[in-house]
mmCIF file of C-alpha atoms in Angstrom:
data_model
loop_
_atom_site.group_PDB
_atom_site.id
_atom_site.type_symbol
_atom_site.label_atom_id
_atom_site.label_comp_id
_atom_site.label_asym_id
_atom_site.label_seq_id
_atom_site.Cartn_x
_atom_site.Cartn_y
_atom_site.Cartn_z
ATOM 1 C CA MET A 8 -0.323 0.252 0.013
ATOM 2 C CA GLU A 9 3.268 2.066 1.073
ATOM 3 C CA TYR A 10 4.282 1.855 -2.859
ATOM 4 C CA PHE A 11 0.794 2.187 -4.055
ATOM 5 C CA ILE A 12 0.630 5.295 -2.373
ATOM 6 C CA GLU A 13 4.412 6.678 -3.316
ATOM 7 C CA LEU A 14 3.162 6.104 -7.107
ATOM 8 C CA THR A 15 -0.455 7.862 -6.557
ATOM 9 C CA PHE A 16 2.246 11.205 -5.195
ATOM 10 C CA SER A 17 4.447 10.485 -8.539
ATOM 11 C CA GLY A 18 1.879 10.103 -11.105
ATOM 12 C CA LEU A 19 -0.423 13.903 -9.587
ATOM 13 C CA THR A 20 3.519 15.496 -9.566
ATOM 14 C CA ARG A 21 3.472 14.647 -13.488
ATOM 15 C CA GLY A 22 -0.062 15.388 -14.426
ATOM 16 C CA SER A 23 0.567 18.470 -12.229
ATOM 17 C CA ILE A 24 3.231 19.733 -14.512
ATOM 18 C CA TYR A 25 1.482 18.273 -17.570
ATOM 19 C CA ALA A 26 -1.505 20.415 -16.633
ATOM 20 C CA LEU A 27 0.399 23.612 -16.853
ATOM 21 C CA ILE A 28 1.429 23.025 -20.006
ATOM 22 C CA ALA A 29 -1.590 21.392 -21.294
ATOM 23 C CA LEU A 30 -4.131 24.719 -20.571
ATOM 24 C CA GLY A 31 -2.135 26.392 -22.816
ATOM 25 C CA TYR A 32 -2.618 23.946 -25.759
ATOM 26 C CA THR A 33 -6.540 23.695 -24.927
ATOM 27 C CA MET A 34 -7.208 27.365 -24.794
ATOM 28 C CA VAL A 35 -4.943 28.491 -27.573
ATOM 29 C CA TYR A 36 -7.190 25.326 -29.785
ATOM 30 C CA GLY A 37 -9.846 26.888 -27.717
ATOM 31 C CA ILE A 38 -10.203 30.553 -29.069
ATOM 32 C CA ILE A 39 -8.464 29.996 -32.574
ATOM 33 C CA GLY A 40 -8.589 26.337 -33.513
ATOM 34 C CA LEU A 41 -4.523 26.517 -33.755
ATOM 35 C CA ILE A 42 -2.288 23.850 -31.885
ATOM 36 C CA ASN A 43 0.511 25.429 -31.129
ATOM 37 C CA PHE A 44 3.822 23.098 -31.072
ATOM 38 C CA ALA A 45 6.092 25.928 -29.809
ATOM 39 C CA HIS A 46 4.333 25.837 -26.673
ATOM 40 C CA GLY A 47 6.513 23.405 -25.007
ATOM 41 C CA GLU A 48 10.036 25.872 -26.085
ATOM 42 C CA ILE A 49 8.063 27.914 -24.046
ATOM 43 C CA TYR A 50 8.195 25.546 -21.075
ATOM 44 C CA MET A 51 11.590 25.029 -22.186
ATOM 45 C CA ILE A 52 12.752 28.775 -22.612
ATOM 46 C CA GLY A 53 11.218 28.923 -18.662
ATOM 47 C CA ALA A 54 13.251 26.542 -17.742
ATOM 48 C CA PHE A 55 16.430 28.035 -19.083
ATOM 49 C CA THR A 56 15.199 31.824 -17.505
ATOM 50 C CA ALA A 57 14.758 30.561 -13.893
ATOM 51 C CA LEU A 58 18.419 29.286 -13.522
ATOM 52 C CA ILE A 59 19.838 32.042 -15.163
ATOM 53 C CA ALA A 60 17.805 34.289 -12.371
ATOM 54 C CA SER A 61 18.231 31.621 -10.352
ATOM 55 C CA SER A 62 21.937 31.910 -10.354
ATOM 56 C CA VAL A 63 22.150 35.763 -10.232
ATOM 57 C CA LEU A 64 20.035 35.853 -7.315
ATOM 58 C CA THR A 65 22.312 33.530 -5.505
ATOM 59 C CA TYR A 66 25.650 34.952 -6.265
ATOM 60 C CA LEU A 67 23.689 38.570 -4.741
ATOM 61 C CA GLY A 68 22.855 36.365 -1.618
ATOM 62 C CA LEU A 69 19.620 35.651 -1.269
ATOM 63 C CA PRO A 70 17.826 33.444 1.064
ATOM 64 C CA LEU A 71 15.787 30.372 -0.983
ATOM 65 C CA PRO A 72 12.467 31.212 -0.633
ATOM 66 C CA ALA A 73 12.793 34.882 -2.394
ATOM 67 C CA ILE A 74 15.289 32.963 -5.181
ATOM 68 C CA LEU A 75 12.624 30.883 -5.795
ATOM 69 C CA ILE A 76 9.492 33.407 -6.006
ATOM 70 C CA LEU A 77 12.013 36.184 -8.343
ATOM 71 C CA ALA A 78 13.153 33.255 -10.319
ATOM 72 C CA ALA A 79 9.405 31.749 -10.801
ATOM 73 C CA LEU A 80 8.402 35.290 -11.691
ATOM 74 C CA ALA A 81 10.836 36.099 -14.420
ATOM 75 C CA ALA A 82 10.573 33.056 -15.898
ATOM 76 C CA ILE A 83 6.500 33.680 -16.344
ATOM 77 C CA ILE A 84 7.081 37.414 -17.328
ATOM 78 C CA TRP A 85 9.524 36.413 -19.346
ATOM 79 C CA SER A 86 8.323 33.745 -21.681
ATOM 80 C CA ALA A 87 4.630 35.436 -21.599
ATOM 81 C CA ALA A 88 6.662 37.942 -23.724
ATOM 82 C CA TYR A 89 8.076 35.415 -25.743
ATOM 83 C CA GLY A 90 4.137 33.714 -26.693
ATOM 84 C CA TYR A 91 3.104 37.288 -26.917
ATOM 85 C CA THR A 92 5.280 37.878 -29.647
ATOM 86 C CA MET A 93 4.905 34.821 -31.484
ATOM 87 C CA GLU A 94 1.542 35.350 -31.304
ATOM 88 C CA LYS A 95 1.819 38.594 -33.033
ATOM 89 C CA ILE A 96 4.922 37.494 -35.320
ATOM 90 C CA ALA A 97 4.212 33.785 -36.241
ATOM 91 C CA TYR A 98 0.425 33.606 -36.157
ATOM 92 C CA ARG A 99 -1.326 36.458 -36.693
ATOM 93 C CA PRO A 100 -0.759 37.231 -39.936
ATOM 94 C CA LEU A 101 -1.959 33.956 -40.826
ATOM 95 C CA ARG A 102 -5.145 33.530 -39.234
ATOM 96 C CA ASP A 103 -7.304 33.521 -42.069
ATOM 97 C CA ALA A 104 -4.852 31.667 -44.182
ATOM 98 C CA PRO A 105 -5.376 28.100 -44.696
ATOM 99 C CA ARG A 106 -5.369 25.935 -41.127
ATOM 100 C CA LEU A 107 -1.762 24.033 -42.826
ATOM 101 C CA SER A 108 -0.492 27.507 -43.010
ATOM 102 C CA PRO A 109 -0.313 28.565 -38.838
ATOM 103 C CA LEU A 110 0.394 24.995 -38.256
ATOM 104 C CA ILE A 111 3.101 24.797 -40.678
ATOM 105 C CA SER A 112 4.120 27.975 -38.833
ATOM 106 C CA ALA A 113 3.861 26.778 -35.428
ATOM 107 C CA ILE A 114 6.130 23.728 -36.271
ATOM 108 C CA GLY A 115 8.641 26.681 -37.803
ATOM 109 C CA MET A 116 9.243 28.316 -34.630
ATOM 110 C CA SER A 117 9.385 25.326 -32.254
ATOM 111 C CA ILE A 118 12.346 25.015 -34.596
ATOM 112 C CA PHE A 119 13.976 28.289 -34.299
ATOM 113 C CA LEU A 120 12.968 28.316 -30.755
ATOM 114 C CA GLN A 121 14.690 24.913 -30.503
ATOM 115 C CA ASN A 122 18.192 26.230 -32.223
ATOM 116 C CA TYR A 123 18.155 29.353 -30.474
ATOM 117 C CA VAL A 124 18.459 28.538 -26.744
ATOM 118 C CA GLN A 125 21.050 26.049 -28.692
ATOM 119 C CA LEU A 126 23.813 28.518 -29.550
ATOM 120 C CA ALA A 127 22.581 31.122 -26.779
ATOM 121 C CA GLN A 128 23.603 28.311 -23.632
ATOM 122 C CA THR A 129 23.788 25.224 -24.664
ATOM 123 C CA ALA A 130 22.785 21.326 -26.092
ATOM 124 C CA ASP A 131 24.231 19.746 -22.865
ATOM 125 C CA TYR A 132 22.346 19.082 -19.788
ATOM 126 C CA LEU A 133 22.439 21.494 -17.105
ATOM 127 C CA PRO A 134 22.445 21.234 -13.207
ATOM 128 C CA PHE A 135 19.534 23.353 -12.214
ATOM 129 C CA PRO A 136 19.919 24.121 -8.303
ATOM 130 C CA ALA A 137 16.896 22.912 -5.970
ATOM 131 C CA LEU A 138 15.535 25.720 -5.323
ATOM 132 C CA ILE A 139 12.173 24.450 -3.231
ATOM 133 C CA PRO A 140 13.417 23.634 0.315
ATOM 134 C CA GLU A 141 12.799 20.173 2.470
ATOM 135 C CA PHE A 142 9.727 20.716 4.404
ATOM 136 C CA ASP A 143 10.611 18.871 8.606
ATOM 137 C CA PHE A 144 7.129 18.056 8.892
ATOM 138 C CA LEU A 145 7.322 15.483 5.841
ATOM 139 C CA GLU A 146 10.419 13.597 7.246
ATOM 140 C CA PRO A 147 8.318 11.065 8.130
ATOM 141 C CA TYR A 148 6.207 10.230 4.464
ATOM 142 C CA ALA A 149 10.144 11.108 2.703
ATOM 143 C CA GLY A 150 9.404 7.183 1.011
ATOM 144 C CA ILE A 151 6.213 8.721 -0.028
ATOM 145 C CA VAL A 152 5.610 12.138 -0.962
ATOM 146 C CA GLY A 153 8.862 14.552 -1.186
ATOM 147 C CA SER A 154 8.548 18.642 -0.557
ATOM 148 C CA THR A 155 9.080 19.377 -4.462
ATOM 149 C CA ASP A 156 6.018 16.854 -4.842
ATOM 150 C CA LEU A 157 4.113 18.981 -2.202
ATOM 151 C CA VAL A 158 5.589 22.203 -3.647
ATOM 152 C CA ILE A 159 4.145 21.379 -7.295
ATOM 153 C CA LEU A 160 0.930 19.553 -6.198
ATOM 154 C CA VAL A 161 -0.090 23.221 -3.893
ATOM 155 C CA VAL A 162 1.225 25.213 -7.056
ATOM 156 C CA SER A 163 -0.107 23.534 -9.770
ATOM 157 C CA ALA A 164 -4.152 23.591 -7.935
ATOM 158 C CA LEU A 165 -3.823 27.155 -7.101
ATOM 159 C CA GLY A 166 -2.636 28.116 -10.852
ATOM 160 C CA MET A 167 -5.372 26.374 -12.078
ATOM 161 C CA ILE A 168 -8.234 27.161 -9.918
ATOM 162 C CA GLY A 169 -6.578 31.219 -10.253
ATOM 163 C CA LEU A 170 -7.393 30.803 -14.432
ATOM 164 C CA MET A 171 -10.354 29.099 -13.588
ATOM 165 C CA LEU A 172 -11.907 31.856 -11.407
ATOM 166 C CA LEU A 173 -10.751 34.256 -13.986
ATOM 167 C CA ILE A 174 -11.861 32.252 -17.053
ATOM 168 C CA LYS A 175 -15.533 32.488 -15.041
ATOM 169 C CA TYR A 176 -15.648 35.909 -13.202
ATOM 170 C CA THR A 177 -14.259 38.460 -14.818
ATOM 171 C CA ARG A 178 -14.449 41.131 -17.538
ATOM 172 C CA THR A 179 -11.769 39.622 -19.253
ATOM 173 C CA GLY A 180 -12.066 35.728 -18.925
ATOM 174 C CA LYS A 181 -15.974 36.515 -20.515
ATOM 175 C CA ALA A 182 -14.524 38.179 -23.406
ATOM 176 C CA MET A 183 -12.370 34.772 -23.389
ATOM 177 C CA ARG A 184 -15.066 32.571 -23.360
ATOM 178 C CA ALA A 185 -17.359 34.882 -26.226
ATOM 179 C CA THR A 186 -14.173 35.009 -28.368
ATOM 180 C CA ALA A 187 -14.296 30.790 -27.748
ATOM 181 C CA GLN A 188 -17.674 31.024 -28.901
ATOM 182 C CA ASP A 189 -18.091 33.388 -31.950
ATOM 183 C CA LYS A 190 -15.025 36.160 -32.589
ATOM 184 C CA LYS A 191 -17.633 37.959 -35.612
ATOM 185 C CA MET A 192 -20.032 38.111 -32.846
ATOM 186 C CA ALA A 193 -17.262 39.155 -30.493
ATOM 187 C CA LEU A 194 -16.356 41.741 -32.669
ATOM 188 C CA LEU A 195 -19.744 43.072 -33.519
ATOM 189 C CA LEU A 196 -19.796 43.812 -29.636
ATOM 190 C CA GLY A 197 -16.886 45.410 -29.197
ATOM 191 C CA ILE A 198 -14.732 42.877 -28.042
ATOM 192 C CA ASN A 199 -11.727 43.351 -28.676
ATOM 193 C CA VAL A 200 -10.522 40.036 -30.670
ATOM 194 C CA ASP A 201 -6.878 40.871 -31.136
ATOM 195 C CA ARG A 202 -6.131 41.953 -27.046
ATOM 196 C CA ILE A 203 -8.245 38.556 -26.227
ATOM 197 C CA ILE A 204 -6.225 36.275 -28.197
ATOM 198 C CA SER A 205 -2.733 38.269 -27.568
ATOM 199 C CA ILE A 206 -3.624 37.119 -23.556
ATOM 200 C CA THR A 207 -4.501 34.109 -23.943
ATOM 201 C CA PHE A 208 -1.072 33.556 -25.407
ATOM 202 C CA ILE A 209 0.123 35.000 -22.699
ATOM 203 C CA ILE A 210 -1.211 33.174 -19.876
ATOM 204 C CA GLY A 211 -0.881 29.807 -21.902
ATOM 205 C CA SER A 212 2.936 30.693 -21.633
ATOM 206 C CA GLY A 213 3.158 32.156 -18.282
ATOM 207 C CA LEU A 214 1.237 28.379 -16.578
ATOM 208 C CA ALA A 215 3.985 26.449 -19.144
ATOM 209 C CA ALA A 216 6.890 28.688 -17.968
ATOM 210 C CA LEU A 217 5.162 28.386 -13.793
ATOM 211 C CA GLY A 218 5.325 24.446 -14.486
ATOM 212 C CA GLY A 219 9.535 24.688 -16.361
ATOM 213 C CA VAL A 220 10.773 26.315 -13.442
ATOM 214 C CA LEU A 221 9.136 23.335 -10.927
ATOM 215 C CA ILE A 222 10.026 20.163 -12.542
ATOM 216 C CA ALA A 223 13.573 21.270 -13.029
ATOM 217 C CA SER A 224 13.965 21.919 -9.540
ATOM 218 C CA HIS A 225 12.532 18.733 -8.862
ATOM 219 C CA ILE A 226 14.380 17.016 -11.542
ATOM 220 C CA GLY A 227 17.556 19.280 -10.892
ATOM 221 C CA GLN A 228 18.589 19.450 -14.542
ATOM 222 C CA ILE A 229 17.601 20.772 -18.396
ATOM 223 C CA ASN A 230 18.474 21.137 -21.438
ATOM 224 C CA LEU A 231 17.226 22.363 -24.882
ATOM 225 C CA TYR A 232 14.469 19.048 -25.241
ATOM 226 C CA ILE A 233 12.730 19.251 -22.317
ATOM 227 C CA GLY A 234 10.040 20.945 -24.105
ATOM 228 C CA PHE A 235 9.322 18.410 -27.052
ATOM 229 C CA ILE A 236 8.676 16.017 -24.524
ATOM 230 C CA ALA A 237 6.673 17.783 -22.439
ATOM 231 C CA GLY A 238 4.652 19.449 -25.392
ATOM 232 C CA ILE A 239 3.816 16.070 -26.656
ATOM 233 C CA LYS A 240 2.844 14.180 -23.285
ATOM 234 C CA ALA A 241 0.484 17.799 -22.298
ATOM 235 C CA PHE A 242 -0.698 17.620 -25.639
ATOM 236 C CA THR A 243 -1.686 14.039 -25.799
ATOM 237 C CA ALA A 244 -3.143 14.477 -22.056
ATOM 238 C CA ALA A 245 -5.622 18.036 -24.025
ATOM 239 C CA VAL A 246 -6.238 15.524 -26.620
ATOM 240 C CA LEU A 247 -7.616 13.136 -24.012
ATOM 241 C CA GLY A 248 -9.534 15.010 -22.169
ATOM 242 C CA GLY A 249 -11.114 17.106 -24.848
ATOM 243 C CA ILE A 250 -8.968 19.684 -26.340
ATOM 244 C CA GLY A 251 -11.070 22.487 -26.038
ATOM 245 C CA SER A 252 -12.151 22.184 -23.051
ATOM 246 C CA ILE A 253 -9.972 23.426 -20.066
ATOM 247 C CA PRO A 254 -11.568 20.626 -17.368
ATOM 248 C CA GLY A 255 -11.487 18.013 -19.981
ATOM 249 C CA ALA A 256 -6.398 19.208 -20.181
ATOM 250 C CA VAL A 257 -6.699 19.238 -15.963
ATOM 251 C CA LEU A 258 -8.082 15.965 -16.085
ATOM 252 C CA GLY A 259 -6.444 14.120 -19.288
ATOM 253 C CA SER A 260 -3.184 14.673 -17.995
ATOM 254 C CA TYR A 261 -3.782 13.480 -14.474
ATOM 255 C CA ILE A 262 -4.746 9.892 -16.223
ATOM 256 C CA LEU A 263 -1.275 10.141 -17.823
ATOM 257 C CA GLY A 264 0.500 10.998 -15.279
ATOM 258 C CA LEU A 265 -1.544 8.355 -13.131
ATOM 259 C CA THR A 266 -1.344 5.621 -16.132
ATOM 260 C CA GLU A 267 3.023 6.433 -16.616
ATOM 261 C CA ALA A 268 3.303 6.264 -12.836
ATOM 262 C CA PHE A 269 2.290 2.887 -12.203
ATOM 263 C CA ALA A 270 3.532 2.248 -15.869
ATOM 264 C CA THR A 271 6.535 3.018 -14.207
ATOM 265 C CA GLY A 272 5.782 1.051 -10.913
ATOM 266 C CA TYR A 273 4.065 -2.130 -11.886
ATOM 267 C CA VAL A 274 5.506 -2.691 -15.026
ATOM 268 C CA SER A 275 8.838 -1.249 -16.397
ATOM 269 C CA SER A 276 9.922 2.871 -17.277
ATOM 270 C CA ASP A 277 10.829 1.602 -20.334
ATOM 271 C CA TYR A 278 7.402 1.193 -21.656
ATOM 272 C CA GLU A 279 5.182 4.177 -19.505
ATOM 273 C CA ASP A 280 5.355 5.619 -23.170
ATOM 274 C CA VAL A 281 3.570 2.755 -24.623
ATOM 275 C CA PHE A 282 1.064 2.611 -21.822
ATOM 276 C CA ALA A 283 0.350 6.241 -22.440
ATOM 277 C CA PHE A 284 -0.194 6.530 -25.919
ATOM 278 C CA SER A 285 -2.193 3.169 -26.421
ATOM 279 C CA LEU A 286 -4.999 4.407 -24.003
ATOM 280 C CA LEU A 287 -4.964 7.784 -26.236
ATOM 281 C CA VAL A 288 -5.534 5.467 -29.503
ATOM 282 C CA LEU A 289 -7.860 3.636 -26.908
ATOM 283 C CA ILE A 290 -9.722 6.598 -25.673
ATOM 284 C CA LEU A 291 -9.659 8.279 -29.773
ATOM 285 C CA ILE A 292 -11.400 5.049 -30.840
ATOM 286 C CA PHE A 293 -14.122 4.547 -28.415
ATOM 287 C CA ARG A 294 -14.599 9.176 -27.764
ATOM 288 C CA PRO A 295 -13.131 10.694 -30.528
ATOM 289 C CA ALA A 296 -14.108 14.330 -28.358
ATOM 290 C CA GLY A 297 -12.811 13.815 -25.974
ATOM 291 C CA LEU A 298 -13.209 12.439 -22.551
ATOM 292 C CA LEU A 299 -15.141 15.685 -21.862
ATOM 293 C CA GLY A 300 -15.174 16.808 -25.118
ATOM 294 C CA LYS A 301 -18.546 18.345 -27.394
ATOM 295 C CA ALA A 302 -18.533 16.706 -30.865
ATOM 296 C CA THR A 303 -19.044 19.435 -32.889
ATOM 297 C CA ILE A 304 -21.529 19.664 -35.969
ATOM 298 C CA GLU A 305 -21.121 20.953 -39.152
ATOM 299 C CA LYS A 306 -23.171 22.408 -40.925
ATOM 300 C CA VAL A 307 -23.432 22.700 -44.516
#
């Protein structure tokens, strides 16, 4: 039972990181129908930004909690700026183009950002400092859940709750829902659709950067390829839950994380991806719209 609980916490930790990234995928798709394949690279840039910021703050002699908070803020702001710029340069000019054009542009942005980071940093693995301190009250349960797991679970939950409250109760959130439902009608009602789409990219990029900081501190190393792997897994989670649905992205992420954790623990780590993508295939066969997605009816 103790091993089962340990695997459960491991799966929830993975799922929390996937959820922070998957929310960006599903928000962008829900509003403009675009699969932003460069989103994983935003997650990676957030981790590298936090590494640079934490190195400078450590040199200045700041305490560990302050370094963690300030490095995370720097990563969120910097990655949000990348997301905003990417939308404005790579996607906005192609908004009325055939659907294949922005998709190719997204893949091009992903390759560009990978090579940019490789030239600016390195292709090798870099050590990431342990920014999350050890909590004394967790010492009796150290074999089940660690301090980094707890922080990831709590911070991710707060981030997701904050996003849902923003979308449900704020003026910006209502404008986002209106834009997702019908962009032309939103324009007629006076909503600045371009601004809402930019805000969506900013929020999604900030959440992905937060996930990058948390997982980098948990694992202890980063390189430029972490965005590709995490991005594919998060996209899988978004499709699993029903892409375009925020609750679906969260549900799909936790199901994927738990599936990988139990496959690793009870079978072999070599087969965790096999179980994860097999689950996706089964869901798409029996429920193509995803677990919480709604099948769209096209009028002809």
